[in-house]
């Protein structure tokens, strides 16, 4: 029995709709990958008081190049997130007066407060227990960096070949900005920051590069699904044209 042109058109439209659905699935963004890393935060400007959220903003440069003024506070938080927008802030306020109360000023030197938040048990690498949050006050030369402050009061430190900060006070014992297993505690529960990690900074600067090398999630790639959709569309169009000529 010959089908009417209306029936053939309906079948073609249905096929095209299916192809469009497949294409849309292929264009959907992959789920962001969480990484476990030390995030680096700036406290409020020297002399300013901390706000209700602790006064933290995500650092825009690494500790090796950040040269704070006397009275500044820098924070570090070991966290699990896909980037700075989800990273957890240090869970103690950037209160310079309290942190450096027992460290008197000294001519020709500056004082920089540090908040070291080793994260939660859920964020810790397997088999490790995070130390308690602590604060330190470092006395540095006028041109000293946050990296110098860390080395003075929070060693041993560990960096990778790209100068990414991997460990503070020996924590964690191994690894550096590694992918977190599914279900690892995310830092977003403690608040989010702004800005992006920089190469050489404490943060998941290498995470995006690792993800860009390829999709290792085990699912089909967007290119593959898009190719399948194109085959479906072309095949449907060719079949419709052939049936039209026969009719």
Tab-separated table of C-alpha atoms in Angstrom:
chain	number	residue	atom	x	y	z
A	1	UNK	CA	0.000	0.000	0.000
A	2	UNK	CA	1.399	3.355	-1.004
A	3	UNK	CA	1.682	5.943	1.715
A	4	UNK	CA	0.377	9.419	1.143
A	5	UNK	CA	2.842	12.351	0.826
A	6	UNK	CA	1.548	13.581	4.192
A	7	UNK	CA	2.485	10.257	5.825
A	8	UNK	CA	5.951	10.297	4.296
A	9	UNK	CA	6.502	13.878	5.455
A	10	UNK	CA	5.425	12.956	8.995
A	11	UNK	CA	7.931	10.099	9.060
A	12	UNK	CA	10.699	12.392	7.839
A	13	UNK	CA	9.890	15.017	10.456
A	14	UNK	CA	9.939	12.363	13.164
A	15	UNK	CA	13.347	11.141	12.022
A	16	UNK	CA	14.718	14.679	11.949
A	17	UNK	CA	13.379	15.311	15.448
A	18	UNK	CA	15.159	12.184	16.704
A	19	UNK	CA	18.376	13.317	15.065
A	20	UNK	CA	18.015	16.743	16.635
A	21	UNK	CA	17.646	15.133	20.057
A	22	UNK	CA	20.810	13.096	19.531
A	23	UNK	CA	22.685	16.203	18.413
A	24	UNK	CA	21.522	18.103	21.493
A	25	UNK	CA	22.782	15.298	23.710
A	26	UNK	CA	26.138	15.429	21.990
A	27	UNK	CA	26.353	19.191	22.492
A	28	UNK	CA	25.604	18.988	26.241
A	29	UNK	CA	28.642	19.958	28.333
A	30	UNK	CA	30.455	17.223	30.237
A	31	UNK	CA	30.184	17.246	34.004
A	32	UNK	CA	32.974	19.294	35.560
A	33	UNK	CA	35.763	17.278	37.141
A	34	UNK	CA	36.612	18.006	40.779
A	35	UNK	CA	40.245	18.277	41.858
A	36	UNK	CA	41.853	18.123	45.286
A	37	UNK	CA	44.275	21.017	45.819
A	38	UNK	CA	45.490	23.896	47.996
A	39	UNK	CA	43.565	27.068	47.156
A	40	UNK	CA	45.110	30.476	47.895
A	41	UNK	CA	43.127	33.439	49.261
A	42	UNK	CA	43.727	37.130	50.001
A	43	UNK	CA	42.377	38.693	53.157
A	44	UNK	CA	41.066	42.290	53.313
A	45	UNK	CA	43.417	45.196	52.686
A	46	UNK	CA	45.832	45.931	55.504
A	47	UNK	CA	44.010	47.808	58.268
A	48	UNK	CA	40.544	46.786	57.089
A	49	UNK	CA	38.380	44.546	59.234
A	50	UNK	CA	37.197	41.130	58.080
A	51	UNK	CA	33.634	40.862	56.822
A	52	UNK	CA	31.070	38.272	57.879
A	53	UNK	CA	32.394	35.766	55.319
A	54	UNK	CA	35.905	36.071	56.749
A	55	UNK	CA	37.005	38.781	54.335
A	56	UNK	CA	38.422	36.312	51.799
A	57	UNK	CA	38.746	36.758	48.041
A	58	UNK	CA	40.372	34.256	45.705
A	59	UNK	CA	43.975	35.267	44.985
A	60	UNK	CA	44.734	36.409	41.445
A	61	UNK	CA	48.421	35.453	41.560
A	62	UNK	CA	50.524	32.765	43.166
A	63	UNK	CA	52.190	32.930	46.605
A	64	UNK	CA	55.630	33.139	44.974
A	65	UNK	CA	54.818	36.517	43.384
A	66	UNK	CA	52.325	37.979	45.869
A	67	UNK	CA	54.059	40.651	47.977
A	68	UNK	CA	51.618	41.757	50.694
A	69	UNK	CA	52.000	44.871	52.789
A	70	UNK	CA	52.559	44.885	56.519
A	71	UNK	CA	49.299	43.967	58.223
A	72	UNK	CA	47.988	41.736	55.415
A	73	UNK	CA	46.571	38.240	55.843
A	74	UNK	CA	46.823	35.360	53.362
A	75	UNK	CA	44.751	32.200	53.571
A	76	UNK	CA	45.190	28.649	52.302
A	77	UNK	CA	42.448	26.040	52.160
A	78	UNK	CA	42.837	22.409	51.100
A	79	UNK	CA	39.688	21.808	49.111
A	80	UNK	CA	37.901	19.710	46.517
A	81	UNK	CA	36.325	21.626	43.637
A	82	UNK	CA	36.314	22.084	39.876
A	83	UNK	CA	37.662	25.632	40.162
A	84	UNK	CA	37.716	28.806	42.180
A	85	UNK	CA	33.970	29.431	41.849
A	86	UNK	CA	33.262	26.330	43.965
A	87	UNK	CA	36.350	26.361	46.186
A	88	UNK	CA	35.785	26.559	49.946
A	89	UNK	CA	37.122	29.626	51.743
A	90	UNK	CA	39.330	29.291	54.819
A	91	UNK	CA	37.022	28.658	57.751
A	92	UNK	CA	38.674	31.201	60.031
A	93	UNK	CA	38.482	34.986	59.640
A	94	UNK	CA	41.341	37.028	58.204
A	95	UNK	CA	41.865	38.893	61.482
A	96	UNK	CA	45.405	40.312	61.468
A	97	UNK	CA	45.145	41.849	64.946
A	98	UNK	CA	44.313	38.477	66.490
A	99	UNK	CA	46.763	36.448	64.407
A	100	UNK	CA	49.773	38.696	64.999
A	101	UNK	CA	48.906	39.927	68.512
A	102	UNK	CA	52.003	38.241	69.977
A	103	UNK	CA	54.388	39.271	67.194
A	104	UNK	CA	55.539	42.874	67.732
A	105	UNK	CA	56.425	45.129	64.836
A	106	UNK	CA	60.109	45.471	63.957
A	107	UNK	CA	61.841	48.187	61.956
A	108	UNK	CA	62.654	47.258	58.369
A	109	UNK	CA	60.380	44.199	58.525
A	110	UNK	CA	56.713	43.499	57.847
A	111	UNK	CA	54.274	41.083	59.453
A	112	UNK	CA	51.949	38.879	57.430
A	113	UNK	CA	49.244	36.749	59.007
A	114	UNK	CA	48.494	33.285	57.638
A	115	UNK	CA	45.378	31.143	58.020
A	116	UNK	CA	46.062	27.491	57.225
A	117	UNK	CA	42.899	25.438	56.749
A	118	UNK	CA	43.702	21.791	55.990
A	119	UNK	CA	40.124	21.035	54.967
A	120	UNK	CA	37.695	18.391	56.153
A	121	UNK	CA	38.008	14.640	56.475
A	122	UNK	CA	35.716	14.258	53.458
A	123	UNK	CA	38.123	16.361	51.391
A	124	UNK	CA	41.237	14.518	52.568
A	125	UNK	CA	43.087	12.046	50.346
A	126	UNK	CA	42.330	8.439	51.151
A	127	UNK	CA	44.113	7.294	54.301
A	128	UNK	CA	44.983	10.799	55.544
A	129	UNK	CA	43.539	12.925	58.345
A	130	UNK	CA	43.723	16.711	57.989
A	131	UNK	CA	45.441	18.653	60.792
A	132	UNK	CA	43.472	21.266	62.699
A	133	UNK	CA	43.108	24.782	61.318
A	134	UNK	CA	45.838	27.043	62.597
A	135	UNK	CA	47.112	30.600	62.211
A	136	UNK	CA	50.667	31.882	62.006
A	137	UNK	CA	52.325	35.300	61.946
A	138	UNK	CA	55.429	35.621	59.790
A	139	UNK	CA	57.951	38.462	60.077
A	140	UNK	CA	59.522	39.131	56.673
A	141	UNK	CA	61.755	41.594	54.826
A	142	UNK	CA	59.820	44.395	53.117
A	143	UNK	CA	60.009	42.629	49.743
A	144	UNK	CA	59.033	39.216	51.113
A	145	UNK	CA	56.339	37.142	49.383
A	146	UNK	CA	53.545	34.983	50.737
A	147	UNK	CA	55.671	32.034	49.654
A	148	UNK	CA	58.443	33.312	51.910
A	149	UNK	CA	55.950	33.595	54.778
A	150	UNK	CA	54.865	29.988	54.265
A	151	UNK	CA	58.452	28.779	54.185
A	152	UNK	CA	59.206	30.669	57.415
A	153	UNK	CA	56.352	29.326	59.556
A	154	UNK	CA	54.530	26.485	57.741
A	155	UNK	CA	57.170	24.074	56.421
A	156	UNK	CA	57.830	21.607	55.083
A	157	UNK	CA	56.362	22.717	51.785
A	158	UNK	CA	56.148	20.629	48.621
A	159	UNK	CA	55.880	21.947	45.061
A	160	UNK	CA	55.626	20.131	41.741
A	161	UNK	CA	57.766	20.706	38.643
A	162	UNK	CA	55.453	23.544	37.550
A	163	UNK	CA	55.772	25.357	40.894
A	164	UNK	CA	52.252	24.357	41.938
A	165	UNK	CA	51.944	24.229	45.718
A	166	UNK	CA	51.226	20.607	46.647
A	167	UNK	CA	51.676	20.404	50.433
A	168	UNK	CA	51.820	22.716	53.452
A	169	UNK	CA	53.383	21.433	56.666
A	170	UNK	CA	53.754	18.091	54.916
A	171	UNK	CA	50.026	17.760	54.139
A	172	UNK	CA	49.045	15.911	52.094
A	173	UNK	CA	51.869	13.394	52.055
A	174	UNK	CA	51.632	12.738	48.317
A	175	UNK	CA	49.845	13.891	45.178
A	176	UNK	CA	49.286	17.299	43.655
A	177	UNK	CA	46.057	18.705	42.190
A	178	UNK	CA	44.751	15.208	41.513
A	179	UNK	CA	41.279	14.262	40.356
A	180	UNK	CA	38.978	13.605	43.290
A	181	UNK	CA	37.004	10.400	43.358
A	182	UNK	CA	33.212	10.708	42.994
A	183	UNK	CA	31.549	11.655	46.266
A	184	UNK	CA	34.550	13.503	47.711
A	185	UNK	CA	33.520	16.447	49.887
A	186	UNK	CA	33.336	19.662	47.907
A	187	UNK	CA	34.539	22.979	49.239
A	188	UNK	CA	31.364	24.714	48.131
A	189	UNK	CA	29.748	23.801	51.440
A	190	UNK	CA	31.923	26.415	53.099
A	191	UNK	CA	31.441	29.244	50.619
A	192	UNK	CA	32.700	30.174	47.174
A	193	UNK	CA	35.320	32.596	46.017
A	194	UNK	CA	35.892	34.522	42.821
A	195	UNK	CA	38.706	34.653	40.340
A	196	UNK	CA	40.749	31.917	38.670
A	197	UNK	CA	43.813	29.960	39.765
A	198	UNK	CA	46.992	31.010	37.977
A	199	UNK	CA	49.854	28.793	36.783
A	200	UNK	CA	52.304	28.504	39.652
A	201	UNK	CA	49.621	29.513	42.121
A	202	UNK	CA	48.059	27.362	44.769
A	203	UNK	CA	44.981	26.137	42.936
A	204	UNK	CA	43.797	23.797	40.224
A	205	UNK	CA	45.540	25.699	37.434
A	206	UNK	CA	46.508	22.458	35.744
A	207	UNK	CA	43.041	20.932	36.092
A	208	UNK	CA	41.590	22.583	33.014
A	209	UNK	CA	44.601	21.571	30.942
A	210	UNK	CA	44.323	17.963	32.044
A	211	UNK	CA	40.628	17.929	31.193
A	212	UNK	CA	41.244	19.511	27.790
A	213	UNK	CA	43.617	16.727	26.785
A	214	UNK	CA	40.637	14.405	26.330
A	215	UNK	CA	37.386	13.180	27.783
A	216	UNK	CA	38.254	10.145	29.889
A	217	UNK	CA	34.833	9.876	31.486
A	218	UNK	CA	34.115	6.666	29.587
A	219	UNK	CA	31.115	8.119	27.703
A	220	UNK	CA	30.791	8.806	23.977
A	221	UNK	CA	32.283	12.063	22.789
A	222	UNK	CA	30.197	14.931	21.464
A	223	UNK	CA	31.877	14.526	18.070
A	224	UNK	CA	30.862	10.875	17.858
A	225	UNK	CA	27.244	11.558	18.764
A	226	UNK	CA	27.132	14.508	16.371
A	227	UNK	CA	28.427	12.256	13.581
A	228	UNK	CA	25.736	9.689	14.304
A	229	UNK	CA	23.103	12.414	14.129
A	230	UNK	CA	24.412	13.593	10.764
A	231	UNK	CA	24.214	10.058	9.378
A	232	UNK	CA	20.611	9.754	10.607
A	233	UNK	CA	19.622	13.043	8.941
A	234	UNK	CA	21.320	12.296	5.609
A	235	UNK	CA	19.928	8.763	5.487
A	236	UNK	CA	16.399	9.964	6.154
A	237	UNK	CA	16.635	12.648	3.488
A	238	UNK	CA	17.989	10.217	0.886
A	239	UNK	CA	15.227	7.680	1.625
A	240	UNK	CA	12.562	10.315	1.347
A	241	UNK	CA	13.925	11.517	-2.001
A	242	UNK	CA	14.035	7.942	-3.346
A	243	UNK	CA	10.436	7.238	-2.288
A	244	UNK	CA	9.346	10.544	-3.814
A	245	UNK	CA	10.886	9.642	-7.165
A	246	UNK	CA	9.244	6.203	-7.104
A	247	UNK	CA	5.912	7.832	-6.314
